[in-house]
Amino acid sequence: MADRADVAAVEDWFVANGLPYFVDGIREDVGRRMRPSRLLAVLVVGVVLAVPVGLAVGLWADQVSYGVSSALTTLAGVFGVYGLLTLKAWLWIRWAAGQTLGSLSLMVPLVTRALPLLLLFITFLFINAEVWQVGATLDGGIMWAAVMLFAAIAVGFLLSRLPEELDAFDRDFDITRLSGACRGTPLEAEANRLRETHTQLPVPPEVTGLQKANLVLVLLVAQIVQVLLLSLSVFAFFILFGVVAMDDAVIETWVGHSPETFLGPVSRELVQVSVFLAAFSGLYFAVYAVTDELYRKQLFTSITRELERAVSARVVYRSMRRG
């Protein structure tokens, strides 16, 4: 049986690297908290809070769209808080955000590949009267609902494709890879021992259940941060472009009324159109990121290398736990 201090050090390493569900105790606790009865209780609490909030906001604003979007936001917030605090989600979010922000230097070559064609297409929409007419009418709750719809579609698409990035982790996996993958981790010595004393892996390398979900969620958060950064770049570009190139008289002709001042030379209509197009750009970029082979290679190389190391570490960890 492995020394308990060694096992604890390995578990701390998993947590520090955004993989709390690889720790047996945490995974079992989270599994209990994800039982249907527990999730149903969270849903009931969310609905109980969302309905009065939606009614109050809708009556106060005298707009149904404000009430609906507020109710949906409240419900999402309840599940978000439950996930962050109870399901230990903040552990892998912190790691994934740190990994992504630490690789911001990759944004320049990646964005220069994806952004030019995107801006070429989106800019033609930006100077289109119909887009301004639609964007100018997306007030408050409707705009927020449209942005959430784009975000939900993007997340759904990513969740359907990102598991494919994990397929190669346990394919052709053999014991000779353990030492190299675990180098620099608390598992290095144990990995070397296993390589010397075993000819085959002591435990299967396949990752399933909550452990696979942990890997997918780390990839998802990393990709969401990239999409958010690009969307903010598009938003800033159109705000600047609109201030420089869009005359108030042209905007009035397109939307049928004088543009309302939002902040200095920036009109409310310009902000709404820019938000709408930035959200659409984020959806496009999310799809592009997982379908373009070169972009996937550039974006996921460092992250997937870390995740592959985690899968190797899991094999050694499970061997230590089994004694």
PDB file of C-alpha atoms in Angstrom:
ATOM      1  CA  MET A   1       0.000   0.000   0.000  1.00  0.00           C
ATOM      2  CA  ALA A   2       1.398   3.421  -0.953  1.00  0.00           C
ATOM      3  CA  ASP A   3       2.288   5.893   1.779  1.00  0.00           C
ATOM      4  CA  ARG A   4      -0.720   8.050   2.662  1.00  0.00           C
ATOM      5  CA  ALA A   5       1.396  11.196   2.453  1.00  0.00           C
ATOM      6  CA  ASP A   6       2.378  10.283  -1.107  1.00  0.00           C
ATOM      7  CA  VAL A   7      -1.248   9.698  -2.060  1.00  0.00           C
ATOM      8  CA  ALA A   8      -2.250  13.019  -0.473  1.00  0.00           C
ATOM      9  CA  ALA A   9       0.488  14.827  -2.414  1.00  0.00           C
ATOM     10  CA  VAL A  10      -0.768  13.297  -5.653  1.00  0.00           C
ATOM     11  CA  GLU A  11      -4.353  14.297  -4.861  1.00  0.00           C
ATOM     12  CA  ASP A  12      -3.231  17.856  -4.127  1.00  0.00           C
ATOM     13  CA  TRP A  13      -1.478  17.868  -7.509  1.00  0.00           C
ATOM     14  CA  PHE A  14      -4.699  16.803  -9.248  1.00  0.00           C
ATOM     15  CA  VAL A  15      -6.656  19.579  -7.527  1.00  0.00           C
ATOM     16  CA  ALA A  16      -4.006  22.197  -8.334  1.00  0.00           C
ATOM     17  CA  ASN A  17      -4.173  21.177 -11.986  1.00  0.00           C
ATOM     18  CA  GLY A  18      -7.939  21.552 -12.254  1.00  0.00           C
ATOM     19  CA  LEU A  19      -8.752  17.846 -12.011  1.00  0.00           C
ATOM     20  CA  PRO A  20     -10.540  17.432  -8.669  1.00  0.00           C
ATOM     21  CA  TYR A  21     -12.744  14.634 -10.022  1.00  0.00           C
ATOM     22  CA  PHE A  22      -9.634  12.471 -10.444  1.00  0.00           C
ATOM     23  CA  VAL A  23      -9.445  12.320  -6.636  1.00  0.00           C
ATOM     24  CA  ASP A  24     -11.515   9.378  -5.441  1.00  0.00           C
ATOM     25  CA  GLY A  25     -12.929  11.089  -2.351  1.00  0.00           C
ATOM     26  CA  ILE A  26     -13.971  14.258  -4.177  1.00  0.00           C
ATOM     27  CA  ARG A  27     -15.469  12.308  -7.077  1.00  0.00           C
ATOM     28  CA  GLU A  28     -17.561  10.157  -4.752  1.00  0.00           C
ATOM     29  CA  ASP A  29     -18.810  13.238  -2.897  1.00  0.00           C
ATOM     30  CA  VAL A  30     -19.692  15.007  -6.152  1.00  0.00           C
ATOM     31  CA  GLY A  31     -21.422  11.856  -7.407  1.00  0.00           C
ATOM     32  CA  ARG A  32     -23.712  11.951  -4.387  1.00  0.00           C
ATOM     33  CA  ARG A  33     -24.485  15.619  -4.993  1.00  0.00           C
ATOM     34  CA  MET A  34     -25.423  14.903  -8.617  1.00  0.00           C
ATOM     35  CA  ARG A  35     -28.132  12.412  -7.789  1.00  0.00           C
ATOM     36  CA  PRO A  36     -31.436  13.152  -9.560  1.00  0.00           C
ATOM     37  CA  SER A  37     -33.166  13.938  -6.257  1.00  0.00           C
ATOM     38  CA  ARG A  38     -30.520  16.550  -5.372  1.00  0.00           C
ATOM     39  CA  LEU A  39     -30.618  18.166  -8.831  1.00  0.00           C
ATOM     40  CA  LEU A  40     -34.417  18.215  -8.733  1.00  0.00           C
ATOM     41  CA  ALA A  41     -34.269  20.063  -5.415  1.00  0.00           C
ATOM     42  CA  VAL A  42     -31.900  22.634  -6.940  1.00  0.00           C
ATOM     43  CA  LEU A  43     -34.271  23.035  -9.900  1.00  0.00           C
ATOM     44  CA  VAL A  44     -37.214  23.621  -7.557  1.00  0.00           C
ATOM     45  CA  VAL A  45     -35.250  26.245  -5.619  1.00  0.00           C
ATOM     46  CA  GLY A  46     -34.249  27.900  -8.892  1.00  0.00           C
ATOM     47  CA  VAL A  47     -37.836  28.040 -10.153  1.00  0.00           C
ATOM     48  CA  VAL A  48     -39.118  29.341  -6.800  1.00  0.00           C
ATOM     49  CA  LEU A  49     -36.599  32.184  -7.004  1.00  0.00           C
ATOM     50  CA  ALA A  50     -36.836  32.782 -10.758  1.00  0.00           C
ATOM     51  CA  VAL A  51     -40.620  33.178 -11.017  1.00  0.00           C
ATOM     52  CA  PRO A  52     -41.022  36.089  -8.550  1.00  0.00           C
ATOM     53  CA  VAL A  53     -37.861  37.772  -9.859  1.00  0.00           C
ATOM     54  CA  GLY A  54     -39.139  37.518 -13.429  1.00  0.00           C
ATOM     55  CA  LEU A  55     -42.587  38.814 -12.477  1.00  0.00           C
ATOM     56  CA  ALA A  56     -41.157  41.707 -10.467  1.00  0.00           C
ATOM     57  CA  VAL A  57     -38.740  42.795 -13.201  1.00  0.00           C
ATOM     58  CA  GLY A  58     -41.353  42.358 -15.931  1.00  0.00           C
ATOM     59  CA  LEU A  59     -43.929  44.459 -14.064  1.00  0.00           C
ATOM     60  CA  TRP A  60     -41.361  47.087 -13.119  1.00  0.00           C
ATOM     61  CA  ALA A  61     -40.076  47.431 -16.692  1.00  0.00           C
ATOM     62  CA  ASP A  62     -43.526  46.842 -18.217  1.00  0.00           C
ATOM     63  CA  GLN A  63     -41.922  44.450 -20.727  1.00  0.00           C
ATOM     64  CA  VAL A  64     -42.380  40.689 -20.876  1.00  0.00           C
ATOM     65  CA  SER A  65     -38.910  40.208 -22.397  1.00  0.00           C
ATOM     66  CA  TYR A  66     -37.248  41.738 -19.328  1.00  0.00           C
ATOM     67  CA  GLY A  67     -39.159  39.386 -17.053  1.00  0.00           C
ATOM     68  CA  VAL A  68     -38.376  36.263 -19.081  1.00  0.00           C
ATOM     69  CA  SER A  69     -34.668  37.050 -19.402  1.00  0.00           C
ATOM     70  CA  SER A  70     -34.443  37.901 -15.677  1.00  0.00           C
ATOM     71  CA  ALA A  71     -36.125  34.624 -14.736  1.00  0.00           C
ATOM     72  CA  LEU A  72     -33.805  32.609 -16.981  1.00  0.00           C
ATOM     73  CA  THR A  73     -30.779  34.463 -15.625  1.00  0.00           C
ATOM     74  CA  THR A  74     -31.858  33.753 -12.043  1.00  0.00           C
ATOM     75  CA  LEU A  75     -32.363  30.059 -12.787  1.00  0.00           C
ATOM     76  CA  ALA A  76     -28.971  29.856 -14.484  1.00  0.00           C
ATOM     77  CA  GLY A  77     -27.425  31.702 -11.543  1.00  0.00           C
ATOM     78  CA  VAL A  78     -28.796  29.172  -9.043  1.00  0.00           C
ATOM     79  CA  PHE A  79     -27.310  26.265 -10.980  1.00  0.00           C
ATOM     80  CA  GLY A  80     -24.100  28.221 -11.468  1.00  0.00           C
ATOM     81  CA  VAL A  81     -23.671  28.842  -7.742  1.00  0.00           C
ATOM     82  CA  TYR A  82     -24.494  25.193  -7.014  1.00  0.00           C
ATOM     83  CA  GLY A  83     -21.904  24.067  -9.530  1.00  0.00           C
ATOM     84  CA  LEU A  84     -19.207  26.447  -8.346  1.00  0.00           C
ATOM     85  CA  LEU A  85     -19.560  25.754  -4.636  1.00  0.00           C
ATOM     86  CA  THR A  86     -20.979  22.255  -4.302  1.00  0.00           C
ATOM     87  CA  LEU A  87     -19.545  20.500  -7.345  1.00  0.00           C
ATOM     88  CA  LYS A  88     -16.052  22.018  -6.918  1.00  0.00           C
ATOM     89  CA  ALA A  89     -16.343  23.624 -10.354  1.00  0.00           C
ATOM     90  CA  TRP A  90     -14.260  26.630  -9.325  1.00  0.00           C
ATOM     91  CA  LEU A  91     -11.216  24.356  -9.036  1.00  0.00           C
ATOM     92  CA  TRP A  92     -11.093  23.416 -12.720  1.00  0.00           C
ATOM     93  CA  ILE A  93     -12.337  26.824 -13.868  1.00  0.00           C
ATOM     94  CA  ARG A  94      -9.428  28.477 -12.054  1.00  0.00           C
ATOM     95  CA  TRP A  95      -6.934  26.119 -13.675  1.00  0.00           C
ATOM     96  CA  ALA A  96      -8.374  26.386 -17.186  1.00  0.00           C
ATOM     97  CA  ALA A  97      -8.540  30.177 -16.998  1.00  0.00           C
ATOM     98  CA  GLY A  98      -4.958  30.306 -15.776  1.00  0.00           C
ATOM     99  CA  GLN A  99      -3.800  28.055 -18.605  1.00  0.00           C
ATOM    100  CA  THR A 100      -5.637  30.107 -21.213  1.00  0.00           C
ATOM    101  CA  LEU A 101      -4.588  33.502 -19.868  1.00  0.00           C
ATOM    102  CA  GLY A 102      -1.048  32.209 -19.619  1.00  0.00           C
ATOM    103  CA  SER A 103      -1.093  31.444 -23.342  1.00  0.00           C
ATOM    104  CA  LEU A 104      -2.490  34.784 -24.526  1.00  0.00           C
ATOM    105  CA  SER A 105       0.520  35.081 -26.812  1.00  0.00           C
ATOM    106  CA  LEU A 106      -1.178  32.448 -28.973  1.00  0.00           C
ATOM    107  CA  MET A 107      -4.121  34.794 -29.531  1.00  0.00           C
ATOM    108  CA  VAL A 108      -2.228  36.919 -32.066  1.00  0.00           C
ATOM    109  CA  PRO A 109      -1.486  34.145 -34.600  1.00  0.00           C
ATOM    110  CA  LEU A 110      -4.790  32.415 -33.916  1.00  0.00           C
ATOM    111  CA  VAL A 111      -6.912  35.548 -34.236  1.00  0.00           C
ATOM    112  CA  THR A 112      -5.054  36.727 -37.338  1.00  0.00           C
ATOM    113  CA  ARG A 113      -6.058  33.447 -38.936  1.00  0.00           C
ATOM    114  CA  ALA A 114      -9.722  33.500 -37.930  1.00  0.00           C
ATOM    115  CA  LEU A 115     -10.501  37.218 -37.650  1.00  0.00           C
ATOM    116  CA  PRO A 116      -9.847  38.619 -41.170  1.00  0.00           C
ATOM    117  CA  LEU A 117     -12.385  36.423 -42.962  1.00  0.00           C
ATOM    118  CA  LEU A 118     -14.826  36.876 -40.098  1.00  0.00           C
ATOM    119  CA  LEU A 119     -14.533  40.679 -40.170  1.00  0.00           C
ATOM    120  CA  LEU A 120     -14.836  40.707 -43.954  1.00  0.00           C
ATOM    121  CA  PHE A 121     -18.197  38.979 -43.648  1.00  0.00           C
ATOM    122  CA  ILE A 122     -19.422  40.709 -40.483  1.00  0.00           C
ATOM    123  CA  THR A 123     -18.480  44.207 -41.679  1.00  0.00           C
ATOM    124  CA  PHE A 124     -20.869  43.865 -44.605  1.00  0.00           C
ATOM    125  CA  LEU A 125     -23.596  43.044 -42.082  1.00  0.00           C
ATOM    126  CA  PHE A 126     -22.578  46.029 -39.980  1.00  0.00           C
ATOM    127  CA  ILE A 127     -23.221  48.466 -42.858  1.00  0.00           C
ATOM    128  CA  ASN A 128     -26.521  46.798 -43.721  1.00  0.00           C
ATOM    129  CA  ALA A 129     -29.715  48.736 -42.980  1.00  0.00           C
ATOM    130  CA  GLU A 130     -31.726  45.623 -42.075  1.00  0.00           C
ATOM    131  CA  VAL A 131     -29.191  44.581 -39.426  1.00  0.00           C
ATOM    132  CA  TRP A 132     -29.394  48.030 -37.825  1.00  0.00           C
ATOM    133  CA  GLN A 133     -33.185  47.901 -37.891  1.00  0.00           C
ATOM    134  CA  VAL A 134     -33.152  44.533 -36.140  1.00  0.00           C
ATOM    135  CA  GLY A 135     -30.344  45.425 -33.730  1.00  0.00           C
ATOM    136  CA  ALA A 136     -31.900  48.751 -32.758  1.00  0.00           C
ATOM    137  CA  THR A 137     -35.113  46.997 -31.688  1.00  0.00           C
ATOM    138  CA  LEU A 138     -33.341  44.448 -29.478  1.00  0.00           C
ATOM    139  CA  ASP A 139     -33.817  46.370 -26.262  1.00  0.00           C
ATOM    140  CA  GLY A 140     -32.798  45.075 -22.853  1.00  0.00           C
ATOM    141  CA  GLY A 141     -34.269  41.647 -22.250  1.00  0.00           C
ATOM    142  CA  ILE A 142     -34.599  40.725 -25.916  1.00  0.00           C
ATOM    143  CA  MET A 143     -30.943  41.522 -26.561  1.00  0.00           C
ATOM    144  CA  TRP A 144     -29.874  39.538 -23.496  1.00  0.00           C
ATOM    145  CA  ALA A 145     -32.041  36.592 -24.598  1.00  0.00           C
ATOM    146  CA  ALA A 146     -30.500  36.686 -28.091  1.00  0.00           C
ATOM    147  CA  VAL A 147     -26.975  36.708 -26.642  1.00  0.00           C
ATOM    148  CA  MET A 148     -27.843  33.793 -24.330  1.00  0.00           C
ATOM    149  CA  LEU A 149     -29.267  31.884 -27.310  1.00  0.00           C
ATOM    150  CA  PHE A 150     -26.029  32.313 -29.268  1.00  0.00           C
ATOM    151  CA  ALA A 151     -24.042  31.297 -26.174  1.00  0.00           C
ATOM    152  CA  ALA A 152     -26.194  28.209 -25.585  1.00  0.00           C
ATOM    153  CA  ILE A 153     -25.798  27.088 -29.204  1.00  0.00           C
ATOM    154  CA  ALA A 154     -22.028  27.594 -29.011  1.00  0.00           C
ATOM    155  CA  VAL A 155     -21.715  25.655 -25.737  1.00  0.00           C
ATOM    156  CA  GLY A 156     -23.934  22.872 -27.073  1.00  0.00           C
ATOM    157  CA  PHE A 157     -21.817  22.550 -30.199  1.00  0.00           C
ATOM    158  CA  LEU A 158     -18.578  22.549 -28.204  1.00  0.00           C
ATOM    159  CA  LEU A 159     -19.903  19.886 -25.830  1.00  0.00           C
ATOM    160  CA  SER A 160     -20.757  17.695 -28.820  1.00  0.00           C
ATOM    161  CA  ARG A 161     -17.289  18.031 -30.370  1.00  0.00           C
ATOM    162  CA  LEU A 162     -14.779  18.490 -27.546  1.00  0.00           C
ATOM    163  CA  PRO A 163     -15.005  14.857 -26.324  1.00  0.00           C
ATOM    164  CA  GLU A 164     -13.429  13.904 -29.648  1.00  0.00           C
ATOM    165  CA  GLU A 165     -10.255  15.667 -28.485  1.00  0.00           C
ATOM    166  CA  LEU A 166      -9.989  13.079 -25.703  1.00  0.00           C
ATOM    167  CA  ASP A 167     -10.337  10.009 -27.895  1.00  0.00           C
ATOM    168  CA  ALA A 168      -6.608   9.789 -28.583  1.00  0.00           C
ATOM    169  CA  PHE A 169      -5.620   9.900 -24.916  1.00  0.00           C
ATOM    170  CA  ASP A 170      -6.160   6.222 -24.202  1.00  0.00           C
ATOM    171  CA  ARG A 171      -5.574   5.003 -27.756  1.00  0.00           C
ATOM    172  CA  ASP A 172      -2.346   2.977 -28.093  1.00  0.00           C
ATOM    173  CA  PHE A 173      -1.519   3.871 -24.497  1.00  0.00           C
ATOM    174  CA  ASP A 174       1.206   1.667 -23.009  1.00  0.00           C
ATOM    175  CA  ILE A 175       3.361   1.557 -19.927  1.00  0.00           C
ATOM    176  CA  THR A 176       6.415   3.027 -21.667  1.00  0.00           C
ATOM    177  CA  ARG A 177       4.692   6.433 -21.754  1.00  0.00           C
ATOM    178  CA  LEU A 178       4.146   6.697 -18.009  1.00  0.00           C
ATOM    179  CA  SER A 179       7.622   7.879 -17.014  1.00  0.00           C
ATOM    180  CA  GLY A 180       7.774  10.691 -19.542  1.00  0.00           C
ATOM    181  CA  ALA A 181       4.211  11.826 -18.900  1.00  0.00           C
ATOM    182  CA  CYS A 182       4.670  11.892 -15.117  1.00  0.00           C
ATOM    183  CA  ARG A 183       8.048  13.632 -15.149  1.00  0.00           C
ATOM    184  CA  GLY A 184       8.018  16.624 -12.829  1.00  0.00           C
ATOM    185  CA  THR A 185       4.977  15.416 -10.884  1.00  0.00           C
ATOM    186  CA  PRO A 186       4.706  13.732  -7.449  1.00  0.00           C
ATOM    187  CA  LEU A 187       4.091  10.498  -9.382  1.00  0.00           C
ATOM    188  CA  GLU A 188       7.453  10.400 -11.160  1.00  0.00           C
ATOM    189  CA  ALA A 189       9.111   7.904  -8.816  1.00  0.00           C
ATOM    190  CA  GLU A 190       6.101   5.577  -8.775  1.00  0.00           C
ATOM    191  CA  ALA A 191       5.808   5.769 -12.573  1.00  0.00           C
ATOM    192  CA  ASN A 192       9.459   4.754 -12.943  1.00  0.00           C
ATOM    193  CA  ARG A 193       8.926   1.844 -10.553  1.00  0.00           C
ATOM    194  CA  LEU A 194       5.885   0.633 -12.496  1.00  0.00           C
ATOM    195  CA  ARG A 195       7.799   0.762 -15.738  1.00  0.00           C
ATOM    196  CA  GLU A 196      10.573  -1.363 -14.257  1.00  0.00           C
ATOM    197  CA  THR A 197       8.306  -3.943 -12.598  1.00  0.00           C
ATOM    198  CA  HIS A 198       5.414  -4.224 -15.074  1.00  0.00           C
ATOM    199  CA  THR A 199       5.147  -5.058 -18.733  1.00  0.00           C
ATOM    200  CA  GLN A 200       1.528  -3.921 -18.985  1.00  0.00           C
ATOM    201  CA  LEU A 201      -0.512  -1.139 -17.440  1.00  0.00           C
ATOM    202  CA  PRO A 202      -1.657  -2.070 -13.930  1.00  0.00           C
ATOM    203  CA  VAL A 203      -5.055  -0.401 -14.471  1.00  0.00           C
ATOM    204  CA  PRO A 204      -7.005   0.450 -17.647  1.00  0.00           C
ATOM    205  CA  PRO A 205      -6.228   3.939 -19.036  1.00  0.00           C
ATOM    206  CA  GLU A 206      -9.797   4.638 -20.174  1.00  0.00           C
ATOM    207  CA  VAL A 207     -11.340   7.704 -18.554  1.00  0.00           C
ATOM    208  CA  THR A 208     -15.099   7.576 -17.990  1.00  0.00           C
ATOM    209  CA  GLY A 209     -17.854   9.177 -15.967  1.00  0.00           C
ATOM    210  CA  LEU A 210     -17.064  12.243 -13.909  1.00  0.00           C
ATOM    211  CA  GLN A 211     -13.362  11.997 -14.706  1.00  0.00           C
ATOM    212  CA  LYS A 212     -14.010  12.322 -18.438  1.00  0.00           C
ATOM    213  CA  ALA A 213     -16.515  15.084 -17.716  1.00  0.00           C
ATOM    214  CA  ASN A 214     -13.764  16.899 -15.786  1.00  0.00           C
ATOM    215  CA  LEU A 215     -11.453  16.753 -18.814  1.00  0.00           C
ATOM    216  CA  VAL A 216     -14.209  17.934 -21.168  1.00  0.00           C
ATOM    217  CA  LEU A 217     -15.127  20.812 -18.859  1.00  0.00           C
ATOM    218  CA  VAL A 218     -11.506  21.951 -18.660  1.00  0.00           C
ATOM    219  CA  LEU A 219     -11.380  22.045 -22.468  1.00  0.00           C
ATOM    220  CA  LEU A 220     -14.764  23.794 -22.568  1.00  0.00           C
ATOM    221  CA  VAL A 221     -13.748  26.562 -20.175  1.00  0.00           C
ATOM    222  CA  ALA A 222     -10.476  27.108 -22.030  1.00  0.00           C
ATOM    223  CA  GLN A 223     -12.364  27.415 -25.320  1.00  0.00           C
ATOM    224  CA  ILE A 224     -15.019  29.711 -23.834  1.00  0.00           C
ATOM    225  CA  VAL A 225     -12.317  32.101 -22.620  1.00  0.00           C
ATOM    226  CA  GLN A 226     -10.854  32.201 -26.141  1.00  0.00           C
ATOM    227  CA  VAL A 227     -14.289  32.825 -27.684  1.00  0.00           C
ATOM    228  CA  LEU A 228     -15.035  35.562 -25.156  1.00  0.00           C
ATOM    229  CA  LEU A 229     -11.749  37.329 -25.896  1.00  0.00           C
ATOM    230  CA  LEU A 230     -12.423  37.260 -29.628  1.00  0.00           C
ATOM    231  CA  SER A 231     -16.012  38.482 -29.161  1.00  0.00           C
ATOM    232  CA  LEU A 232     -14.777  41.400 -27.069  1.00  0.00           C
ATOM    233  CA  SER A 233     -12.254  42.220 -29.802  1.00  0.00           C
ATOM    234  CA  VAL A 234     -15.021  42.262 -32.421  1.00  0.00           C
ATOM    235  CA  PHE A 235     -17.218  44.406 -30.169  1.00  0.00           C
ATOM    236  CA  ALA A 236     -14.425  46.945 -29.632  1.00  0.00           C
ATOM    237  CA  PHE A 237     -13.683  47.024 -33.379  1.00  0.00           C
ATOM    238  CA  PHE A 238     -17.277  47.803 -34.328  1.00  0.00           C
ATOM    239  CA  ILE A 239     -17.647  50.453 -31.628  1.00  0.00           C
ATOM    240  CA  LEU A 240     -14.532  52.185 -32.945  1.00  0.00           C
ATOM    241  CA  PHE A 241     -15.525  51.682 -36.583  1.00  0.00           C
ATOM    242  CA  GLY A 242     -19.036  52.953 -35.901  1.00  0.00           C
ATOM    243  CA  VAL A 243     -17.816  56.095 -34.150  1.00  0.00           C
ATOM    244  CA  VAL A 244     -15.442  56.866 -37.020  1.00  0.00           C
ATOM    245  CA  ALA A 245     -17.494  55.846 -40.055  1.00  0.00           C
ATOM    246  CA  MET A 246     -21.209  55.892 -39.172  1.00  0.00           C
ATOM    247  CA  ASP A 247     -22.876  59.291 -39.422  1.00  0.00           C
ATOM    248  CA  ASP A 248     -25.899  59.996 -37.229  1.00  0.00           C
ATOM    249  CA  ALA A 249     -27.921  60.959 -40.306  1.00  0.00           C
ATOM    250  CA  VAL A 250     -27.274  57.552 -41.873  1.00  0.00           C
ATOM    251  CA  ILE A 251     -28.228  55.764 -38.665  1.00  0.00           C
ATOM    252  CA  GLU A 252     -31.429  57.822 -38.452  1.00  0.00           C
ATOM    253  CA  THR A 253     -32.303  56.874 -42.030  1.00  0.00           C
ATOM    254  CA  TRP A 254     -31.804  53.196 -41.253  1.00  0.00           C
ATOM    255  CA  VAL A 255     -33.546  52.925 -37.869  1.00  0.00           C
ATOM    256  CA  GLY A 256     -36.246  55.560 -38.432  1.00  0.00           C
ATOM    257  CA  HIS A 257     -35.382  57.807 -35.474  1.00  0.00           C
ATOM    258  CA  SER A 258     -32.504  59.882 -34.181  1.00  0.00           C
ATOM    259  CA  PRO A 259     -29.828  57.783 -32.455  1.00  0.00           C
ATOM    260  CA  GLU A 260     -29.923  57.961 -28.671  1.00  0.00           C
ATOM    261  CA  THR A 261     -26.718  58.963 -26.902  1.00  0.00           C
ATOM    262  CA  PHE A 262     -25.244  56.186 -24.764  1.00  0.00           C
ATOM    263  CA  LEU A 263     -21.780  57.464 -23.860  1.00  0.00           C
ATOM    264  CA  GLY A 264     -20.200  60.437 -25.575  1.00  0.00           C
ATOM    265  CA  PRO A 265     -20.114  59.804 -29.337  1.00  0.00           C
ATOM    266  CA  VAL A 266     -21.362  56.230 -28.867  1.00  0.00           C
ATOM    267  CA  SER A 267     -25.077  55.760 -29.514  1.00  0.00           C
ATOM    268  CA  ARG A 268     -27.335  53.144 -27.958  1.00  0.00           C
ATOM    269  CA  GLU A 269     -28.087  51.731 -31.405  1.00  0.00           C
ATOM    270  CA  LEU A 270     -24.370  51.317 -32.126  1.00  0.00           C
ATOM    271  CA  VAL A 271     -23.863  49.439 -28.866  1.00  0.00           C
ATOM    272  CA  GLN A 272     -26.794  47.104 -29.547  1.00  0.00           C
ATOM    273  CA  VAL A 273     -25.707  46.306 -33.103  1.00  0.00           C
ATOM    274  CA  SER A 274     -22.117  45.762 -31.939  1.00  0.00           C
ATOM    275  CA  VAL A 275     -23.229  43.428 -29.144  1.00  0.00           C
ATOM    276  CA  PHE A 276     -25.438  41.452 -31.538  1.00  0.00           C
ATOM    277  CA  LEU A 277     -22.680  41.028 -34.130  1.00  0.00           C
ATOM    278  CA  ALA A 278     -20.057  40.246 -31.466  1.00  0.00           C
ATOM    279  CA  ALA A 279     -22.277  37.474 -30.080  1.00  0.00           C
ATOM    280  CA  PHE A 280     -22.795  36.086 -33.580  1.00  0.00           C
ATOM    281  CA  SER A 281     -19.029  36.254 -34.156  1.00  0.00           C
ATOM    282  CA  GLY A 282     -18.458  34.282 -30.961  1.00  0.00           C
ATOM    283  CA  LEU A 283     -20.771  31.544 -32.231  1.00  0.00           C
ATOM    284  CA  TYR A 284     -18.923  31.461 -35.552  1.00  0.00           C
ATOM    285  CA  PHE A 285     -15.544  31.310 -33.819  1.00  0.00           C
ATOM    286  CA  ALA A 286     -16.667  28.484 -31.520  1.00  0.00           C
ATOM    287  CA  VAL A 287     -17.630  26.403 -34.552  1.00  0.00           C
ATOM    288  CA  TYR A 288     -14.499  27.386 -36.465  1.00  0.00           C
ATOM    289  CA  ALA A 289     -12.190  26.539 -33.565  1.00  0.00           C
ATOM    290  CA  VAL A 290     -13.146  22.863 -33.457  1.00  0.00           C
ATOM    291  CA  THR A 291     -13.573  22.298 -37.193  1.00  0.00           C
ATOM    292  CA  ASP A 292     -10.419  23.933 -38.585  1.00  0.00           C
ATOM    293  CA  GLU A 293      -7.586  21.401 -38.304  1.00  0.00           C
ATOM    294  CA  LEU A 294      -4.709  23.903 -38.095  1.00  0.00           C
ATOM    295  CA  TYR A 295      -6.457  26.045 -35.493  1.00  0.00           C
ATOM    296  CA  ARG A 296      -7.243  22.985 -33.367  1.00  0.00           C
ATOM    297  CA  LYS A 297      -3.603  21.955 -33.496  1.00  0.00           C
ATOM    298  CA  GLN A 298      -2.410  25.398 -32.418  1.00  0.00           C
ATOM    299  CA  LEU A 299      -5.034  25.937 -29.735  1.00  0.00           C
ATOM    300  CA  PHE A 300      -5.228  22.529 -28.102  1.00  0.00           C
ATOM    301  CA  THR A 301      -1.592  21.406 -28.293  1.00  0.00           C
ATOM    302  CA  SER A 302      -0.511  22.731 -24.892  1.00  0.00           C
ATOM    303  CA  ILE A 303      -3.781  22.008 -23.102  1.00  0.00           C
ATOM    304  CA  THR A 304      -4.215  18.480 -24.455  1.00  0.00           C
ATOM    305  CA  ARG A 305      -0.588  17.723 -23.561  1.00  0.00           C
ATOM    306  CA  GLU A 306      -1.405  18.614 -19.958  1.00  0.00           C
ATOM    307  CA  LEU A 307      -4.583  16.549 -20.045  1.00  0.00           C
ATOM    308  CA  GLU A 308      -2.751  13.561 -21.504  1.00  0.00           C
ATOM    309  CA  ARG A 309      -0.266  13.871 -18.656  1.00  0.00           C
ATOM    310  CA  ALA A 310      -3.211  13.875 -16.254  1.00  0.00           C
ATOM    311  CA  VAL A 311      -4.555  10.645 -17.757  1.00  0.00           C
ATOM    312  CA  SER A 312      -1.124   9.061 -17.321  1.00  0.00           C
ATOM    313  CA  ALA A 313      -1.000  10.336 -13.750  1.00  0.00           C
ATOM    314  CA  ARG A 314      -4.406   8.805 -13.118  1.00  0.00           C
ATOM    315  CA  VAL A 315      -3.100   5.367 -14.108  1.00  0.00           C
ATOM    316  CA  VAL A 316      -0.262   5.651 -11.588  1.00  0.00           C
ATOM    317  CA  TYR A 317      -2.567   7.096  -8.921  1.00  0.00           C
ATOM    318  CA  ARG A 318      -5.053   4.249  -9.276  1.00  0.00           C
ATOM    319  CA  SER A 319      -2.190   1.788  -9.037  1.00  0.00           C
ATOM    320  CA  MET A 320      -1.024   3.456  -5.815  1.00  0.00           C
ATOM    321  CA  ARG A 321      -4.527   3.318  -4.362  1.00  0.00           C
ATOM    322  CA  ARG A 322      -4.835  -0.369  -5.185  1.00  0.00           C
ATOM    323  CA  GLY A 323      -1.507  -1.029  -3.517  1.00  0.00           C
TER     324      GLY A 323
END
